[in-house]
């Protein structure tokens, strides 16, 4: 078979749905869809560009509503083939949007408050959304090994998604990760490699591997598949608006690690407006960080456009990215929409986890505590209008970060197994 | 206000939908719907009796399909008011039915194999289903405190459901429970009482409390609300059949603790047949136990009708009920349908958890390991036809029983952060 024939075969089997190119966020240069992530001209980050069908918002809305109860209902807006739902995958998404009336009362919110609870995903974090899109890209590019560096949620999401979709997986972690997190990463049976070094060493190693022939056929979800991977976060925007009855909320509070999720939610909201699926109106985007890793909120407060890296030291480990790639874009979006980027300390994070649990019955991981804690602070400091409609995103599950609340969460009483002892405890 | 007026007010606000009475499973004596659980005539267990609308299966099917994506789509078949979905609750159910082709291949199953994955529920176990029905009964009876004894899943399910539905909760646990489980039970902020004693002591105490004025206004989900609570498990049967396209499977493999879930799934399947929602055909029900707590499988093998209590000693703690209330009914159903009750040991349980994780990307708790392990054994011993269509139920989440797999689940390699070191590991 001639080389051209092979190439055209590969090309013919490639189907990214409405996605037509990769586009540089800095210089707007365009590239064919491929497993690349940086602009060849200016080294800026690449993102997926689309050509959406236009003119029939009602038809598109109906098509979405008739779709599967997963992110695949939005296949017409994602870099995936139209028949994506029929391929074996974890079917993440369409998680619950919980009307949080009790939390609203505690926070003094008089408008509608909702929690988008992404702990309902298959491996209990929003990472299942982004990994699912990366898996489809890997299929398109004929890659055979799914990989990532991770200290938590992403490892499990990649491991589980690889199994379901029929990929080999190889996940890299720091060798001294806590036992529980190692189990969550290892249980899906893929290769799990402990690296003798810090998380930064792990990332450096992954970048080396990707440039080496050893890494041929490998798809790193958050490196060479990153432009596709990131698009998965748009589905949070789509779901929130659809679940509100095809309406934009006034405010969205979003945790910021690399900042990718926040920028993609904004992208998703704008697409919905452009496509006529929701009516245009002002919305404000708020970013939430932990004080112990707050490069973006620090820059926001200082009025800077540049984000100065920090060395993370916070219990919100899933947000502990000291040098966030999308930090400057987060600043842009928060300022453009009239939002803000704020942070809370570890004690406030723990308090917020408990607040959400005791008001709404949702047990969030530390990142969720950051979001709810920042929401509280935004209201208290007058940065967020309590009479507006607000959505706060819980990105993960409290079962994965039990240590955060364990020291301050215990029985209200210890009694002997008698009615007298119970009566004395004063709980009847 | 006269006493009669109060009584009729209470009665008027009581709405159990199609449920009309409690009926004794032993002597068939009927009682008005109330917070009672034992027959006044023969002390047999009570269950909910219904008067279903008949004659229009197609209309009922359409009504269900247009309903919410939770157990409430089956409100017409449950002891709940028709508008139940509008009351604040966790909206459990309608979890994924996963076509388990890779698992099937490993097990030598040539028919269709499905895993009903109930780890997708709000607190990640099937207990959210049963508690949700108990909550509606508690609303109907004007009870104000939700309670239970538990060592795990039930505590979290009750704690979270109480918060969402606006009840006080008070959960009783053995005082020496592992720290992680205490956190899961305590984080929702209700009362959590550690009892100095064994789990049996906790249960004895709860029975005493329920008979005492101290326990007035209390709803114990698995005691005085047990007849309602149990009905929640019927929704597993409804969902499985609907997700198969309104069809009965050939085999269902179900974990057995008290045995309630298995008996209610059988009840649900029979209702679907009677209502004309599925076509009648033979189905076989299989019960799955852990060898370390196998009173029902032991009785099944011995051909006994009576279940002899055992002292549990197994890693599958959520199934460790040594004296299962519904054991004899489980035996009846397994024998009547041509199924079986089997057990596997702790090592087989761990192997099965890993097998499910590495074939389907589903991380099950130990009870799920019991189900998959027993499925494997049933096939190997010729008790289950591998050419038939089988559904296995995973009732909970591996994140809650990390200890079971931790000792044998770890990195495949530890390397230095260099390509040479990676090359030496032979994983490229």
PDB file of C-alpha atoms in Angstrom, chain A residues 10-199:
ATOM      1  CA  UNK A  10      -6.386   7.566   8.246  1.00  0.00           C
ATOM      2  CA  UNK A  11      -7.855  10.871   7.155  1.00  0.00           C
ATOM      3  CA  UNK A  12     -11.083   9.262   5.939  1.00  0.00           C
ATOM      4  CA  UNK A  13     -11.645   7.526   9.266  1.00  0.00           C
ATOM      5  CA  UNK A  14     -11.060  10.749  11.185  1.00  0.00           C
ATOM      6  CA  UNK A  15     -14.273  12.396  12.324  1.00  0.00           C
ATOM      7  CA  UNK A  16     -14.299  15.370  14.651  1.00  0.00           C
ATOM      8  CA  UNK A  17     -17.888  16.355  13.992  1.00  0.00           C
ATOM      9  CA  UNK A  18     -18.246  20.147  13.805  1.00  0.00           C
ATOM     10  CA  UNK A  19     -14.573  20.796  14.698  1.00  0.00           C
ATOM     11  CA  UNK A  20     -12.604  22.037  11.686  1.00  0.00           C
ATOM     12  CA  UNK A  21      -9.200  23.158  12.948  1.00  0.00           C
ATOM     13  CA  UNK A  22      -6.992  24.017  15.857  1.00  0.00           C
ATOM     14  CA  UNK A  23      -6.591  27.726  16.374  1.00  0.00           C
ATOM     15  CA  UNK A  24      -3.959  29.608  18.371  1.00  0.00           C
ATOM     16  CA  UNK A  25      -5.472  31.588  21.240  1.00  0.00           C
ATOM     17  CA  UNK A  26      -2.692  34.185  20.940  1.00  0.00           C
ATOM     18  CA  UNK A  27      -2.081  34.777  17.217  1.00  0.00           C
ATOM     19  CA  UNK A  28      -5.187  33.054  15.722  1.00  0.00           C
ATOM     20  CA  UNK A  29      -3.032  30.979  13.351  1.00  0.00           C
ATOM     21  CA  UNK A  30      -4.882  27.826  12.273  1.00  0.00           C
ATOM     22  CA  UNK A  31      -3.613  24.240  12.085  1.00  0.00           C
ATOM     23  CA  UNK A  32      -5.202  20.986  10.917  1.00  0.00           C
ATOM     24  CA  UNK A  33      -6.732  18.924  13.722  1.00  0.00           C
ATOM     25  CA  UNK A  34      -3.910  16.795  15.119  1.00  0.00           C
ATOM     26  CA  UNK A  35      -2.294  15.635  18.373  1.00  0.00           C
ATOM     27  CA  UNK A  36      -0.553  18.973  18.907  1.00  0.00           C
ATOM     28  CA  UNK A  37      -1.037  21.589  21.575  1.00  0.00           C
ATOM     29  CA  UNK A  38       1.224  24.600  20.921  1.00  0.00           C
ATOM     30  CA  UNK A  39       1.233  27.089  18.059  1.00  0.00           C
ATOM     31  CA  UNK A  40       4.166  26.607  15.692  1.00  0.00           C
ATOM     32  CA  UNK A  41       4.285  30.345  15.105  1.00  0.00           C
ATOM     33  CA  UNK A  42       4.084  31.885  18.579  1.00  0.00           C
ATOM     34  CA  UNK A  43       4.001  28.879  20.966  1.00  0.00           C
ATOM     35  CA  UNK A  44       0.558  29.985  22.199  1.00  0.00           C
ATOM     36  CA  UNK A  45      -1.958  27.361  23.325  1.00  0.00           C
ATOM     37  CA  UNK A  46      -4.183  25.805  20.678  1.00  0.00           C
ATOM     38  CA  UNK A  47      -7.910  25.381  20.962  1.00  0.00           C
ATOM     39  CA  UNK A  48     -10.555  23.688  18.859  1.00  0.00           C
ATOM     40  CA  UNK A  49     -12.331  25.816  16.240  1.00  0.00           C
ATOM     41  CA  UNK A  50     -15.763  24.833  14.923  1.00  0.00           C
ATOM     42  CA  UNK A  51     -18.127  25.403  12.086  1.00  0.00           C
ATOM     43  CA  UNK A  52     -21.519  25.008  13.656  1.00  0.00           C
ATOM     44  CA  UNK A  53     -24.702  24.623  11.663  1.00  0.00           C
ATOM     45  CA  UNK A  54     -26.639  27.861  11.984  1.00  0.00           C
ATOM     46  CA  UNK A  55     -30.178  29.054  11.551  1.00  0.00           C
ATOM     47  CA  UNK A  56     -32.276  26.468  13.380  1.00  0.00           C
ATOM     48  CA  UNK A  57     -31.845  26.856  17.126  1.00  0.00           C
ATOM     49  CA  UNK A  58     -35.203  25.206  17.808  1.00  0.00           C
ATOM     50  CA  UNK A  59     -34.239  22.125  15.814  1.00  0.00           C
ATOM     51  CA  UNK A  60     -30.856  21.899  17.535  1.00  0.00           C
ATOM     52  CA  UNK A  61     -32.452  22.279  20.957  1.00  0.00           C
ATOM     53  CA  UNK A  62     -34.903  19.463  20.193  1.00  0.00           C
ATOM     54  CA  UNK A  63     -32.088  17.260  18.909  1.00  0.00           C
ATOM     55  CA  UNK A  64     -30.127  17.842  22.116  1.00  0.00           C
ATOM     56  CA  UNK A  65     -33.133  17.197  24.334  1.00  0.00           C
ATOM     57  CA  UNK A  66     -33.809  13.900  22.555  1.00  0.00           C
ATOM     58  CA  UNK A  67     -30.189  12.818  23.068  1.00  0.00           C
ATOM     59  CA  UNK A  68     -28.646  10.549  25.675  1.00  0.00           C
ATOM     60  CA  UNK A  69     -28.447  11.542  29.338  1.00  0.00           C
ATOM     61  CA  UNK A  70     -24.734  12.223  29.165  1.00  0.00           C
ATOM     62  CA  UNK A  71     -22.399  14.787  27.616  1.00  0.00           C
ATOM     63  CA  UNK A  72     -23.063  13.105  24.265  1.00  0.00           C
ATOM     64  CA  UNK A  73     -26.380  14.934  23.935  1.00  0.00           C
ATOM     65  CA  UNK A  74     -24.129  17.874  23.021  1.00  0.00           C
ATOM     66  CA  UNK A  75     -22.170  15.928  20.385  1.00  0.00           C
ATOM     67  CA  UNK A  76     -23.185  18.526  17.725  1.00  0.00           C
ATOM     68  CA  UNK A  77     -21.147  21.093  19.715  1.00  0.00           C
ATOM     69  CA  UNK A  78     -18.088  18.950  20.507  1.00  0.00           C
ATOM     70  CA  UNK A  79     -15.048  17.671  18.565  1.00  0.00           C
ATOM     71  CA  UNK A  80     -16.519  14.182  18.325  1.00  0.00           C
ATOM     72  CA  UNK A  81     -18.320  12.140  15.663  1.00  0.00           C
ATOM     73  CA  UNK A  82     -22.121  12.242  15.634  1.00  0.00           C
ATOM     74  CA  UNK A  83     -22.306   8.540  16.607  1.00  0.00           C
ATOM     75  CA  UNK A  84     -19.979   8.973  19.593  1.00  0.00           C
ATOM     76  CA  UNK A  85     -22.530   7.657  22.092  1.00  0.00           C
ATOM     77  CA  UNK A  86     -22.489   4.247  20.405  1.00  0.00           C
ATOM     78  CA  UNK A  87     -18.766   3.741  21.074  1.00  0.00           C
ATOM     79  CA  UNK A  88     -17.860   2.130  24.398  1.00  0.00           C
ATOM     80  CA  UNK A  89     -17.135   4.868  26.932  1.00  0.00           C
ATOM     81  CA  UNK A  90     -18.081   5.877  30.465  1.00  0.00           C
ATOM     82  CA  UNK A  91     -20.949   8.153  29.355  1.00  0.00           C
ATOM     83  CA  UNK A  92     -20.163  10.936  31.819  1.00  0.00           C
ATOM     84  CA  UNK A  93     -22.113  14.098  32.427  1.00  0.00           C
ATOM     85  CA  UNK A  94     -25.675  15.318  32.722  1.00  0.00           C
ATOM     86  CA  UNK A  95     -25.070  15.425  36.450  1.00  0.00           C
ATOM     87  CA  UNK A  96     -27.596  16.964  38.796  1.00  0.00           C
ATOM     88  CA  UNK A  97     -28.166  20.704  39.091  1.00  0.00           C
ATOM     89  CA  UNK A  98     -29.365  20.933  42.671  1.00  0.00           C
ATOM     90  CA  UNK A  99     -31.560  23.845  43.773  1.00  0.00           C
ATOM     91  CA  UNK A 100     -29.758  24.761  46.970  1.00  0.00           C
ATOM     92  CA  UNK A 101     -32.417  26.577  48.979  1.00  0.00           C
ATOM     93  CA  UNK A 102     -31.015  25.688  52.399  1.00  0.00           C
ATOM     94  CA  UNK A 103     -27.511  26.740  51.460  1.00  0.00           C
ATOM     95  CA  UNK A 104     -28.956  29.950  50.010  1.00  0.00           C
ATOM     96  CA  UNK A 105     -30.672  30.757  53.314  1.00  0.00           C
ATOM     97  CA  UNK A 106     -27.436  30.213  55.261  1.00  0.00           C
ATOM     98  CA  UNK A 107     -25.496  32.426  52.877  1.00  0.00           C
ATOM     99  CA  UNK A 108     -28.111  35.159  52.697  1.00  0.00           C
ATOM    100  CA  UNK A 109     -28.734  34.507  49.016  1.00  0.00           C
ATOM    101  CA  UNK A 110     -32.217  35.693  48.091  1.00  0.00           C
ATOM    102  CA  UNK A 111     -31.943  34.810  44.399  1.00  0.00           C
ATOM    103  CA  UNK A 112     -31.960  31.237  43.152  1.00  0.00           C
ATOM    104  CA  UNK A 113     -28.839  29.305  44.112  1.00  0.00           C
ATOM    105  CA  UNK A 114     -27.871  26.046  42.404  1.00  0.00           C
ATOM    106  CA  UNK A 115     -25.053  23.582  42.901  1.00  0.00           C
ATOM    107  CA  UNK A 116     -23.901  21.735  39.801  1.00  0.00           C
ATOM    108  CA  UNK A 117     -22.827  18.448  41.400  1.00  0.00           C
ATOM    109  CA  UNK A 118     -20.194  16.752  39.281  1.00  0.00           C
ATOM    110  CA  UNK A 119     -19.465  14.142  41.942  1.00  0.00           C
ATOM    111  CA  UNK A 120     -22.220  12.220  40.133  1.00  0.00           C
ATOM    112  CA  UNK A 121     -19.836  11.364  37.276  1.00  0.00           C
ATOM    113  CA  UNK A 122     -18.640   7.750  36.796  1.00  0.00           C
ATOM    114  CA  UNK A 123     -15.369   8.206  38.721  1.00  0.00           C
ATOM    115  CA  UNK A 124     -16.907  11.019  40.757  1.00  0.00           C
ATOM    116  CA  UNK A 125     -15.186  14.084  39.340  1.00  0.00           C
ATOM    117  CA  UNK A 126     -15.564  16.426  36.354  1.00  0.00           C
ATOM    118  CA  UNK A 127     -12.408  14.830  34.897  1.00  0.00           C
ATOM    119  CA  UNK A 128     -14.610  12.143  33.321  1.00  0.00           C
ATOM    120  CA  UNK A 129     -15.986  14.842  30.981  1.00  0.00           C
ATOM    121  CA  UNK A 130     -12.651  16.046  29.684  1.00  0.00           C
ATOM    122  CA  UNK A 131     -11.096  12.593  29.480  1.00  0.00           C
ATOM    123  CA  UNK A 132     -14.061  11.337  27.421  1.00  0.00           C
ATOM    124  CA  UNK A 133     -13.335  13.936  24.721  1.00  0.00           C
ATOM    125  CA  UNK A 134      -9.612  13.132  24.847  1.00  0.00           C
ATOM    126  CA  UNK A 135     -10.467   9.452  24.313  1.00  0.00           C
ATOM    127  CA  UNK A 136     -12.382  10.273  21.133  1.00  0.00           C
ATOM    128  CA  UNK A 137      -9.430  12.317  19.884  1.00  0.00           C
ATOM    129  CA  UNK A 138      -7.115   9.405  20.665  1.00  0.00           C
ATOM    130  CA  UNK A 139      -9.395   7.107  18.645  1.00  0.00           C
ATOM    131  CA  UNK A 140      -9.313   9.566  15.754  1.00  0.00           C
ATOM    132  CA  UNK A 141      -5.527   9.817  15.816  1.00  0.00           C
ATOM    133  CA  UNK A 142      -5.041   6.070  16.107  1.00  0.00           C
ATOM    134  CA  UNK A 143      -3.255   6.386  19.437  1.00  0.00           C
ATOM    135  CA  UNK A 144      -3.147   3.242  21.562  1.00  0.00           C
ATOM    136  CA  UNK A 145      -1.974   4.279  25.023  1.00  0.00           C
ATOM    137  CA  UNK A 146      -3.803   6.818  27.176  1.00  0.00           C
ATOM    138  CA  UNK A 147      -1.621   8.592  29.676  1.00  0.00           C
ATOM    139  CA  UNK A 148      -1.415  11.481  32.110  1.00  0.00           C
ATOM    140  CA  UNK A 149       0.451  12.749  35.091  1.00  0.00           C
ATOM    141  CA  UNK A 150      -1.792  13.062  38.104  1.00  0.00           C
ATOM    142  CA  UNK A 151      -2.016  13.061  41.859  1.00  0.00           C
ATOM    143  CA  UNK A 152      -5.669  12.152  42.023  1.00  0.00           C
ATOM    144  CA  UNK A 153      -8.885  12.577  40.065  1.00  0.00           C
ATOM    145  CA  UNK A 154      -7.337  12.504  36.595  1.00  0.00           C
ATOM    146  CA  UNK A 155      -5.535   9.202  37.228  1.00  0.00           C
ATOM    147  CA  UNK A 156      -8.793   7.438  38.061  1.00  0.00           C
ATOM    148  CA  UNK A 157     -10.670   9.065  35.201  1.00  0.00           C
ATOM    149  CA  UNK A 158      -8.011   8.025  32.675  1.00  0.00           C
ATOM    150  CA  UNK A 159      -7.668   4.518  34.097  1.00  0.00           C
ATOM    151  CA  UNK A 160     -11.412   3.839  34.011  1.00  0.00           C
ATOM    152  CA  UNK A 161     -12.011   5.488  30.630  1.00  0.00           C
ATOM    153  CA  UNK A 162      -9.160   3.545  29.029  1.00  0.00           C
ATOM    154  CA  UNK A 163     -10.579   0.252  30.238  1.00  0.00           C
ATOM    155  CA  UNK A 164     -14.078   0.971  28.971  1.00  0.00           C
ATOM    156  CA  UNK A 165     -12.888   2.313  25.615  1.00  0.00           C
ATOM    157  CA  UNK A 166     -10.377  -0.472  25.031  1.00  0.00           C
ATOM    158  CA  UNK A 167      -7.132   1.473  25.344  1.00  0.00           C
ATOM    159  CA  UNK A 168      -3.973   0.583  27.190  1.00  0.00           C
ATOM    160  CA  UNK A 169      -3.256   3.134  29.907  1.00  0.00           C
ATOM    161  CA  UNK A 170      -0.115   4.242  31.653  1.00  0.00           C
ATOM    162  CA  UNK A 171      -0.444   6.832  34.385  1.00  0.00           C
ATOM    163  CA  UNK A 172       2.451   8.610  36.077  1.00  0.00           C
ATOM    164  CA  UNK A 173       2.328   9.615  39.742  1.00  0.00           C
ATOM    165  CA  UNK A 174       4.835  10.777  42.344  1.00  0.00           C
ATOM    166  CA  UNK A 175       6.150   7.611  44.046  1.00  0.00           C
ATOM    167  CA  UNK A 176       5.201   8.785  47.542  1.00  0.00           C
ATOM    168  CA  UNK A 177       1.478   9.397  46.992  1.00  0.00           C
ATOM    169  CA  UNK A 178      -0.851   8.412  49.864  1.00  0.00           C
ATOM    170  CA  UNK A 179      -1.946   4.744  49.828  1.00  0.00           C
ATOM    171  CA  UNK A 180      -5.623   5.541  49.197  1.00  0.00           C
ATOM    172  CA  UNK A 181      -4.862   7.629  46.115  1.00  0.00           C
ATOM    173  CA  UNK A 182      -2.550   4.947  44.751  1.00  0.00           C
ATOM    174  CA  UNK A 183      -5.403   2.425  45.043  1.00  0.00           C
ATOM    175  CA  UNK A 184      -7.818   4.707  43.167  1.00  0.00           C
ATOM    176  CA  UNK A 185      -5.252   5.125  40.393  1.00  0.00           C
ATOM    177  CA  UNK A 186      -4.147   1.478  40.239  1.00  0.00           C
ATOM    178  CA  UNK A 187      -7.400  -0.431  40.617  1.00  0.00           C
ATOM    179  CA  UNK A 188      -8.375  -0.189  36.940  1.00  0.00           C
ATOM    180  CA  UNK A 189      -5.420  -2.371  36.111  1.00  0.00           C
ATOM    181  CA  UNK A 190      -3.493  -0.147  33.688  1.00  0.00           C
ATOM    182  CA  UNK A 191       0.206   0.563  34.085  1.00  0.00           C
ATOM    183  CA  UNK A 192       0.823   2.842  37.045  1.00  0.00           C
ATOM    184  CA  UNK A 193       4.317   4.237  37.281  1.00  0.00           C
ATOM    185  CA  UNK A 194       5.616   5.858  40.445  1.00  0.00           C
ATOM    186  CA  UNK A 195       8.273   8.451  39.692  1.00  0.00           C
ATOM    187  CA  UNK A 196      10.992   9.112  42.260  1.00  0.00           C
ATOM    188  CA  UNK A 197      10.565  12.857  42.458  1.00  0.00           C
ATOM    189  CA  UNK A 198       8.035  15.638  42.937  1.00  0.00           C
ATOM    190  CA  UNK A 199       4.904  16.224  40.867  1.00  0.00           C
TER     191      UNK A 199
END
